[in-house]
């Protein structure tokens, strides 16, 4: 197994030119959150913004917009109509979403959407429409498990970010089978579906085809709800900036883990929260810029 390194990750990011503008760094469309899970939407949005995307558009429920817009000023909000349990419905929002998808450099789909039949339809329609890299996480993965074959239509543009339980649902197996040989599971999946897989856990695996890297950063303090939302937002942000799906995934897992290690130093593994990982991202990117300046 090859391990990701600091030097490898730093080499992924080009230096930002002085004449850059927001369009230089892409437009990320985040289709995230339900009325019951605004936190997943907030964490993934903040992570995407902190990771450098030029524009971050957030398609989420009207209730979420009223909460988030007063706290996260830098995002652009697309209020979505919902069903009676607070989930986004494709039919009610089709025109707005089609326009936003056409304008996106990358899409983040799934964080906090809810595990419902409506989410399944939403995911199917968006995957079919997307012509840019698409990161699918959390409830997006649960919805995808029922129609996994549609990922063939995305060719190499997709990035899936399952934990072992979600991976088990994608392959219609069990977590124990996945954990018994994580490496073989990732390889078999990517031989069947030609995109990028991020199989989360201790030593997260990033796989594309037969190319595989393992992540050395991170710690048990990151084993909390919300950590995956931060990671998904980071990877999607990098993809929106034009970094290839595989490299975006490698950079995301390494830098997310490194920010988690900094958070553990400051707050302890016991007390640290995903929001603390977010707070440590500027330190991580500052180190990376300093390393680039010394080159």
C-alpha atoms as a printed R data frame, in Angstrom:
    type eleno elety resid chain resno       x      y       z
1   ATOM     1    CA   UNK     A     1   0.000  0.000   0.000
2   ATOM     2    CA   UNK     A     2   1.309  3.468  -0.888
3   ATOM     3    CA   UNK     A     3   0.887  6.181   1.722
4   ATOM     4    CA   UNK     A     4  -0.031  9.772   0.971
5   ATOM     5    CA   UNK     A     5   2.682 12.309   1.846
6   ATOM     6    CA   UNK     A     6   2.822 16.024   2.574
7   ATOM     7    CA   UNK     A     7   5.000 16.640  -0.483
8   ATOM     8    CA   UNK     A     8   2.585 14.791  -2.737
9   ATOM     9    CA   UNK     A     9  -0.397 16.762  -1.472
10  ATOM    10    CA   UNK     A    10   1.351 20.128  -1.769
11  ATOM    11    CA   UNK     A    11   2.232 19.362  -5.390
12  ATOM    12    CA   UNK     A    12  -1.478 19.054  -6.257
13  ATOM    13    CA   UNK     A    13  -2.253 22.730  -5.697
14  ATOM    14    CA   UNK     A    14  -1.075 25.324  -8.230
15  ATOM    15    CA   UNK     A    15   0.012 28.714  -6.935
16  ATOM    16    CA   UNK     A    16  -2.809 31.260  -7.000
17  ATOM    17    CA   UNK     A    17  -2.040 33.924  -9.580
18  ATOM    18    CA   UNK     A    18  -2.353 37.599  -8.700
19  ATOM    19    CA   UNK     A    19  -4.891 38.211 -11.469
20  ATOM    20    CA   UNK     A    20  -7.212 35.448 -10.225
21  ATOM    21    CA   UNK     A    21 -10.895 36.129  -9.617
22  ATOM    22    CA   UNK     A    22 -13.762 34.108  -8.169
23  ATOM    23    CA   UNK     A    23 -14.458 32.483 -11.519
24  ATOM    24    CA   UNK     A    24 -10.899 31.150 -11.563
25  ATOM    25    CA   UNK     A    25 -11.670 28.812  -8.681
26  ATOM    26    CA   UNK     A    26 -14.935 27.341  -9.866
27  ATOM    27    CA   UNK     A    27 -18.545 27.129  -8.758
28  ATOM    28    CA   UNK     A    28 -19.557 24.402  -6.329
29  ATOM    29    CA   UNK     A    29 -23.214 23.428  -6.038
30  ATOM    30    CA   UNK     A    30 -24.049 21.811  -2.685
31  ATOM    31    CA   UNK     A    31 -27.381 19.959  -2.645
32  ATOM    32    CA   UNK     A    32 -27.494 19.188   1.042
33  ATOM    33    CA   UNK     A    33 -29.567 19.286   4.197
34  ATOM    34    CA   UNK     A    34 -33.151 18.661   5.230
35  ATOM    35    CA   UNK     A    35 -35.174 20.374   7.928
36  ATOM    36    CA   UNK     A    36 -34.075 17.684  10.375
37  ATOM    37    CA   UNK     A    37 -30.347 17.961   9.580
38  ATOM    38    CA   UNK     A    38 -29.245 21.566   9.031
39  ATOM    39    CA   UNK     A    39 -25.893 20.876  10.699
40  ATOM    40    CA   UNK     A    40 -24.675 18.616   7.890
41  ATOM    41    CA   UNK     A    41 -25.437 21.358   5.407
42  ATOM    42    CA   UNK     A    42 -23.651 23.981   7.511
43  ATOM    43    CA   UNK     A    43 -20.495 21.931   8.103
44  ATOM    44    CA   UNK     A    44 -20.082 20.889   4.473
45  ATOM    45    CA   UNK     A    45 -20.711 24.448   3.265
46  ATOM    46    CA   UNK     A    46 -18.166 25.956   5.639
47  ATOM    47    CA   UNK     A    47 -15.603 23.305   4.692
48  ATOM    48    CA   UNK     A    48 -16.109 24.044   0.999
49  ATOM    49    CA   UNK     A    49 -15.696 27.777   1.561
50  ATOM    50    CA   UNK     A    50 -12.603 27.319   3.722
51  ATOM    51    CA   UNK     A    51 -11.076 25.052   1.057
52  ATOM    52    CA   UNK     A    52 -10.986 27.713  -1.618
53  ATOM    53    CA   UNK     A    53 -13.866 27.356  -4.077
54  ATOM    54    CA   UNK     A    54 -14.650 30.627  -5.865
55  ATOM    55    CA   UNK     A    55 -18.432 30.397  -5.452
56  ATOM    56    CA   UNK     A    56 -20.411 28.024  -3.244
57  ATOM    57    CA   UNK     A    57 -24.112 27.713  -4.022
58  ATOM    58    CA   UNK     A    58 -26.230 25.841  -1.486
59  ATOM    59    CA   UNK     A    59 -29.521 24.267  -2.540
60  ATOM    60    CA   UNK     A    60 -31.243 23.445   0.730
61  ATOM    61    CA   UNK     A    61 -34.606 23.768   2.432
62  ATOM    62    CA   UNK     A    62 -36.131 27.170   3.084
63  ATOM    63    CA   UNK     A    63 -35.909 26.573   6.822
64  ATOM    64    CA   UNK     A    64 -32.186 25.857   6.517
65  ATOM    65    CA   UNK     A    65 -31.620 28.994   4.473
66  ATOM    66    CA   UNK     A    66 -33.203 31.110   7.201
67  ATOM    67    CA   UNK     A    67 -30.793 29.548   9.705
68  ATOM    68    CA   UNK     A    68 -27.587 29.443   7.669
69  ATOM    69    CA   UNK     A    69 -27.780 32.784   5.869
70  ATOM    70    CA   UNK     A    70 -27.477 34.617   9.182
71  ATOM    71    CA   UNK     A    71 -24.280 32.718  10.029
72  ATOM    72    CA   UNK     A    72 -22.557 31.828   6.742
73  ATOM    73    CA   UNK     A    73 -22.453 35.032   4.724
74  ATOM    74    CA   UNK     A    74 -20.251 33.922   1.843
75  ATOM    75    CA   UNK     A    75 -22.515 31.259   0.308
76  ATOM    76    CA   UNK     A    76 -25.240 31.787  -2.291
77  ATOM    77    CA   UNK     A    77 -28.520 30.164  -1.255
78  ATOM    78    CA   UNK     A    78 -31.111 28.446  -3.420
79  ATOM    79    CA   UNK     A    79 -34.186 27.840  -1.212
80  ATOM    80    CA   UNK     A    80 -35.807 24.506  -2.019
81  ATOM    81    CA   UNK     A    81 -39.431 23.498  -1.601
82  ATOM    82    CA   UNK     A    82 -39.940 20.449   0.586
83  ATOM    83    CA   UNK     A    83 -42.292 17.603   1.311
84  ATOM    84    CA   UNK     A    84 -44.234 17.277   4.566
85  ATOM    85    CA   UNK     A    85 -41.228 15.817   6.410
86  ATOM    86    CA   UNK     A    86 -38.816 18.579   5.371
87  ATOM    87    CA   UNK     A    87 -36.979 16.867   2.524
88  ATOM    88    CA   UNK     A    88 -36.116 18.289  -0.905
89  ATOM    89    CA   UNK     A    89 -38.452 17.104  -3.681
90  ATOM    90    CA   UNK     A    90 -37.164 16.896  -7.264
91  ATOM    91    CA   UNK     A    91 -40.449 17.811  -8.981
92  ATOM    92    CA   UNK     A    92 -40.905 20.992  -6.940
93  ATOM    93    CA   UNK     A    93 -37.383 22.257  -7.632
94  ATOM    94    CA   UNK     A    94 -36.489 20.825 -11.026
95  ATOM    95    CA   UNK     A    95 -36.096 24.100 -12.935
96  ATOM    96    CA   UNK     A    96 -33.893 25.754 -10.303
97  ATOM    97    CA   UNK     A    97 -31.724 22.679  -9.907
98  ATOM    98    CA   UNK     A    98 -31.293 22.117 -13.654
99  ATOM    99    CA   UNK     A    99 -30.049 25.688 -14.087
100 ATOM   100    CA   UNK     A   100 -27.670 25.410 -11.125
101 ATOM   101    CA   UNK     A   101 -26.310 22.038 -12.273
102 ATOM   102    CA   UNK     A   102 -25.562 23.450 -15.724
103 ATOM   103    CA   UNK     A   103 -23.543 26.282 -14.130
104 ATOM   104    CA   UNK     A   104 -21.600 24.115 -11.656
105 ATOM   105    CA   UNK     A   105 -17.936 23.138 -11.851
106 ATOM   106    CA   UNK     A   106 -18.616 20.381  -9.305
107 ATOM   107    CA   UNK     A   107 -21.534 19.111  -7.213
108 ATOM   108    CA   UNK     A   108 -21.761 17.916  -3.620
109 ATOM   109    CA   UNK     A   109 -24.768 15.712  -3.065
110 ATOM   110    CA   UNK     A   110 -26.114 13.996   0.024
111 ATOM   111    CA   UNK     A   111 -25.026 15.503   3.344
112 ATOM   112    CA   UNK     A   112 -28.118 15.532   5.572
113 ATOM   113    CA   UNK     A   113 -30.687 15.016   2.786
114 ATOM   114    CA   UNK     A   114 -32.561 12.299   4.675
115 ATOM   115    CA   UNK     A   115 -33.004  8.629   3.791
116 ATOM   116    CA   UNK     A   116 -36.339  8.693   1.943
117 ATOM   117    CA   UNK     A   117 -37.886  7.703  -1.383
118 ATOM   118    CA   UNK     A   118 -37.849 11.383  -2.358
119 ATOM   119    CA   UNK     A   119 -34.091 11.507  -1.790
120 ATOM   120    CA   UNK     A   120 -33.665  8.446  -4.001
121 ATOM   121    CA   UNK     A   121 -35.437 10.175  -6.873
122 ATOM   122    CA   UNK     A   122 -33.486 13.398  -6.294
123 ATOM   123    CA   UNK     A   123 -30.169 11.551  -6.420
124 ATOM   124    CA   UNK     A   124 -31.070  9.598  -9.553
125 ATOM   125    CA   UNK     A   125 -32.068 12.733 -11.456
126 ATOM   126    CA   UNK     A   126 -29.025 14.744 -10.419
127 ATOM   127    CA   UNK     A   127 -26.566 11.965 -11.245
128 ATOM   128    CA   UNK     A   128 -28.090 11.621 -14.703
129 ATOM   129    CA   UNK     A   129 -27.908 15.377 -15.351
130 ATOM   130    CA   UNK     A   130 -24.459 16.154 -13.987
131 ATOM   131    CA   UNK     A   131 -21.707 16.781 -16.520
132 ATOM   132    CA   UNK     A   132 -19.115 17.756 -13.924
133 ATOM   133    CA   UNK     A   133 -17.425 15.969 -10.994
134 ATOM   134    CA   UNK     A   134 -19.968 14.906  -8.386
135 ATOM   135    CA   UNK     A   135 -19.160 14.023  -4.776
136 ATOM   136    CA   UNK     A   136 -21.773 11.776  -3.180
137 ATOM   137    CA   UNK     A   137 -21.815 11.338   0.588
138 ATOM   138    CA   UNK     A   138 -24.033 10.175   3.443
139 ATOM   139    CA   UNK     A   139 -27.737  9.978   2.508
140 ATOM   140    CA   UNK     A   140 -26.753 10.389  -1.129
141 ATOM   141    CA   UNK     A   141 -24.907  7.068  -0.836
142 ATOM   142    CA   UNK     A   142 -27.852  5.387   0.860
143 ATOM   143    CA   UNK     A   143 -30.093  6.530  -1.994
144 ATOM   144    CA   UNK     A   144 -27.539  5.422  -4.574
145 ATOM   145    CA   UNK     A   145 -27.436  1.874  -3.199
146 ATOM   146    CA   UNK     A   146 -30.811  1.174  -4.812
147 ATOM   147    CA   UNK     A   147 -29.648  2.338  -8.262
148 ATOM   148    CA   UNK     A   148 -25.863  1.981  -8.217
149 ATOM   149    CA   UNK     A   149 -25.690  1.077 -11.915
150 ATOM   150    CA   UNK     A   150 -26.436  4.675 -12.901
151 ATOM   151    CA   UNK     A   151 -22.893  5.544 -11.802
152 ATOM   152    CA   UNK     A   152 -21.733  3.963 -15.050
153 ATOM   153    CA   UNK     A   153 -23.231  6.988 -16.810
154 ATOM   154    CA   UNK     A   154 -20.891  9.294 -14.883
155 ATOM   155    CA   UNK     A   155 -17.774  7.470 -16.116
156 ATOM   156    CA   UNK     A   156 -14.831  8.862 -14.098
157 ATOM   157    CA   UNK     A   157 -16.481 12.028 -12.788
158 ATOM   158    CA   UNK     A   158 -17.827 10.657  -9.521
159 ATOM   159    CA   UNK     A   159 -16.312 10.512  -6.045
160 ATOM   160    CA   UNK     A   160 -18.053  8.355  -3.458
161 ATOM   161    CA   UNK     A   161 -17.126  8.801   0.219
162 ATOM   162    CA   UNK     A   162 -18.636  5.885   2.208
163 ATOM   163    CA   UNK     A   163 -17.838  4.715   5.697
164 ATOM   164    CA   UNK     A   164 -17.866  0.889   6.050
165 ATOM   165    CA   UNK     A   165 -21.612  0.719   6.723
166 ATOM   166    CA   UNK     A   166 -22.432  2.778   3.640
167 ATOM   167    CA   UNK     A   167 -19.940  0.753   1.603
168 ATOM   168    CA   UNK     A   168 -21.700 -2.415   2.695
169 ATOM   169    CA   UNK     A   169 -25.015 -1.056   1.449
170 ATOM   170    CA   UNK     A   170 -23.479 -0.081  -1.898
171 ATOM   171    CA   UNK     A   171 -22.224 -3.638  -2.481
172 ATOM   172    CA   UNK     A   172 -25.220 -5.291  -0.784
173 ATOM   173    CA   UNK     A   173 -23.069 -6.940   1.855
174 ATOM   174    CA   UNK     A   174 -22.173 -6.310   5.505
175 ATOM   175    CA   UNK     A   175 -19.780 -4.036   7.365
176 ATOM   176    CA   UNK     A   176 -17.883 -7.038   8.664
177 ATOM   177    CA   UNK     A   177 -17.191 -8.194   5.108
178 ATOM   178    CA   UNK     A   178 -15.960 -4.726   4.149
179 ATOM   179    CA   UNK     A   179 -13.739 -4.457   7.216
180 ATOM   180    CA   UNK     A   180 -12.307 -7.940   6.733
181 ATOM   181    CA   UNK     A   181 -10.431 -6.758   3.616
182 ATOM   182    CA   UNK     A   182 -10.932 -3.064   2.953
183 ATOM   183    CA   UNK     A   183  -8.289 -3.020   0.244
184 ATOM   184    CA   UNK     A   184  -9.828 -5.841  -1.786
185 ATOM   185    CA   UNK     A   185 -13.295 -4.348  -1.377
186 ATOM   186    CA   UNK     A   186 -12.158 -0.965  -2.724
187 ATOM   187    CA   UNK     A   187 -10.331 -2.550  -5.656
188 ATOM   188    CA   UNK     A   188 -13.268 -4.731  -6.667
189 ATOM   189    CA   UNK     A   189 -15.679 -1.807  -6.524
190 ATOM   190    CA   UNK     A   190 -13.477  0.430  -8.683
191 ATOM   191    CA   UNK     A   191 -12.922 -2.325 -11.214
192 ATOM   192    CA   UNK     A   192 -16.699 -2.396 -11.636
193 ATOM   193    CA   UNK     A   193 -17.340  1.367 -11.501
194 ATOM   194    CA   UNK     A   194 -14.661  3.580 -13.018
195 ATOM   195    CA   UNK     A   195 -14.643  6.556 -10.651
196 ATOM   196    CA   UNK     A   196 -12.951  7.438  -7.359
197 ATOM   197    CA   UNK     A   197 -13.764  5.753  -4.065
198 ATOM   198    CA   UNK     A   198 -12.900  7.139  -0.634
199 ATOM   199    CA   UNK     A   199 -13.369  4.263   1.813
200 ATOM   200    CA   UNK     A   200 -13.273  6.017   5.171
201 ATOM   201    CA   UNK     A   201 -11.892  4.686   8.427
202 ATOM   202    CA   UNK     A   202  -8.514  4.381  10.124
203 ATOM   203    CA   UNK     A   203  -6.116  4.637   7.192
204 ATOM   204    CA   UNK     A   204  -8.732  5.878   4.704
205 ATOM   205    CA   UNK     A   205  -8.262  4.337   1.246
206 ATOM   206    CA   UNK     A   206  -8.509  6.409  -1.934
207 ATOM   207    CA   UNK     A   207  -8.943  4.183  -4.989
208 ATOM   208    CA   UNK     A   208  -9.347  4.852  -8.712
209 ATOM   209    CA   UNK     A   209  -9.088  1.807 -10.944
210 ATOM   210    CA   UNK     A   210  -6.018 -0.074  -9.727
211 ATOM   211    CA   UNK     A   211  -4.396  3.093  -8.335
212 ATOM   212    CA   UNK     A   212  -4.617  3.201  -4.567
213 ATOM   213    CA   UNK     A   213  -3.310  5.399  -1.757
214 ATOM   214    CA   UNK     A   214  -3.799  5.203   1.996
215 ATOM   215    CA   UNK     A   215  -4.004  8.172   4.342
216 ATOM   216    CA   UNK     A   216  -1.678  8.440   7.364
217 ATOM   217    CA   UNK     A   217  -3.284 11.494   9.012
218 ATOM   218    CA   UNK     A   218  -6.218 11.707  11.415
219 ATOM   219    CA   UNK     A   219  -7.072 10.292  14.825
220 ATOM   220    CA   UNK     A   220  -9.902  8.641  16.815
221 ATOM   221    CA   UNK     A   221 -11.181 12.039  17.958
222 ATOM   222    CA   UNK     A   222 -12.574 12.498  14.449
223 ATOM   223    CA   UNK     A   223 -14.991  9.600  14.982
224 ATOM   224    CA   UNK     A   224 -17.983 11.888  15.389
225 ATOM   225    CA   UNK     A   225 -21.064 12.771  13.427
226 ATOM   226    CA   UNK     A   226 -20.250 15.706  11.170
227 ATOM   227    CA   UNK     A   227 -16.647 14.780  10.377
228 ATOM   228    CA   UNK     A   228 -17.702 13.234   7.085
229 ATOM   229    CA   UNK     A   229 -19.602 16.383   6.124
230 ATOM   230    CA   UNK     A   230 -16.431 18.424   6.547
231 ATOM   231    CA   UNK     A   231 -14.452 15.965   4.422
232 ATOM   232    CA   UNK     A   232 -17.077 15.889   1.665
233 ATOM   233    CA   UNK     A   233 -17.148 19.691   1.509
234 ATOM   234    CA   UNK     A   234 -13.374 19.836   1.195
235 ATOM   235    CA   UNK     A   235 -13.158 17.251  -1.588
236 ATOM   236    CA   UNK     A   236 -15.984 18.874  -3.529
237 ATOM   237    CA   UNK     A   237 -14.350 22.289  -3.180
238 ATOM   238    CA   UNK     A   238 -11.078 20.984  -4.607
239 ATOM   239    CA   UNK     A   239 -12.914 19.326  -7.493
240 ATOM   240    CA   UNK     A   240 -14.720 22.598  -8.258
241 ATOM   241    CA   UNK     A   241 -11.323 24.305  -8.531
242 ATOM   242    CA   UNK     A   242 -10.369 21.999 -11.383
243 ATOM   243    CA   UNK     A   243  -8.344 19.435  -9.455
244 ATOM   244    CA   UNK     A   244  -8.956 15.931 -10.822
245 ATOM   245    CA   UNK     A   245 -11.394 13.764  -8.840
246 ATOM   246    CA   UNK     A   246  -8.674 11.365  -7.683
247 ATOM   247    CA   UNK     A   247  -6.293 14.130  -6.598
248 ATOM   248    CA   UNK     A   248  -9.137 16.076  -4.974
249 ATOM   249    CA   UNK     A   249  -9.978 12.988  -2.922
250 ATOM   250    CA   UNK     A   250  -6.343 12.414  -1.918
251 ATOM   251    CA   UNK     A   251  -5.915 16.053  -0.904
252 ATOM   252    CA   UNK     A   252  -9.196 16.062   0.977
253 ATOM   253    CA   UNK     A   253  -8.523 13.040   3.145
254 ATOM   254    CA   UNK     A   254  -4.937 14.038   3.944
255 ATOM   255    CA   UNK     A   255  -5.630 17.678   4.802
256 ATOM   256    CA   UNK     A   256  -8.835 16.819   6.683
257 ATOM   257    CA   UNK     A   257  -6.871 14.356   8.806
258 ATOM   258    CA   UNK     A   258  -4.075 16.859   9.366
259 ATOM   259    CA   UNK     A   259  -6.566 19.496  10.530
260 ATOM   260    CA   UNK     A   260  -8.018 16.827  12.815
261 ATOM   261    CA   UNK     A   261  -4.582 16.166  14.296
262 ATOM   262    CA   UNK     A   262  -4.148 19.883  14.990
263 ATOM   263    CA   UNK     A   263  -7.593 19.971  16.597
264 ATOM   264    CA   UNK     A   264  -6.683 17.014  18.828
265 ATOM   265    CA   UNK     A   265  -3.555 18.840  19.990
266 ATOM   266    CA   UNK     A   266  -5.611 21.869  20.974
267 ATOM   267    CA   UNK     A   267  -8.793 20.291  22.330
268 ATOM   268    CA   UNK     A   268  -7.921 16.587  22.957
269 ATOM   269    CA   UNK     A   269  -9.337 13.607  21.084
270 ATOM   270    CA   UNK     A   270 -12.022 13.307  23.748
271 ATOM   271    CA   UNK     A   271 -13.369 16.849  23.464
272 ATOM   272    CA   UNK     A   272 -12.664 17.897  19.860
273 ATOM   273    CA   UNK     A   273 -15.577 18.478  17.484
274 ATOM   274    CA   UNK     A   274 -15.878 18.653  13.675
275 ATOM   275    CA   UNK     A   275 -16.218 22.438  13.995
276 ATOM   276    CA   UNK     A   276 -12.756 22.432  15.613
277 ATOM   277    CA   UNK     A   277 -11.384 20.654  12.547
278 ATOM   278    CA   UNK     A   278 -12.880 23.447  10.455
279 ATOM   279    CA   UNK     A   279 -11.208 26.034  12.677
280 ATOM   280    CA   UNK     A   280  -7.839 24.364  12.047
281 ATOM   281    CA   UNK     A   281  -8.101 24.364   8.249
282 ATOM   282    CA   UNK     A   282  -6.556 27.858   7.893
283 ATOM   283    CA   UNK     A   283  -3.450 26.620   9.734
284 ATOM   284    CA   UNK     A   284  -3.178 23.680   7.351
285 ATOM   285    CA   UNK     A   285  -3.484 25.806   4.224
286 ATOM   286    CA   UNK     A   286  -1.098 28.392   5.650
287 ATOM   287    CA   UNK     A   287   1.528 25.663   6.110
288 ATOM   288    CA   UNK     A   288   0.940 24.529   2.540
289 ATOM   289    CA   UNK     A   289   1.403 28.062   1.161
290 ATOM   290    CA   UNK     A   290   4.583 28.464   3.182
291 ATOM   291    CA   UNK     A   291   5.910 25.179   1.770
292 ATOM   292    CA   UNK     A   292   5.113 26.334  -1.768
293 ATOM   293    CA   UNK     A   293   6.884 29.662  -1.186
294 ATOM   294    CA   UNK     A   294  10.069 27.804  -0.172
295 ATOM   295    CA   UNK     A   295  10.109 25.783  -3.393
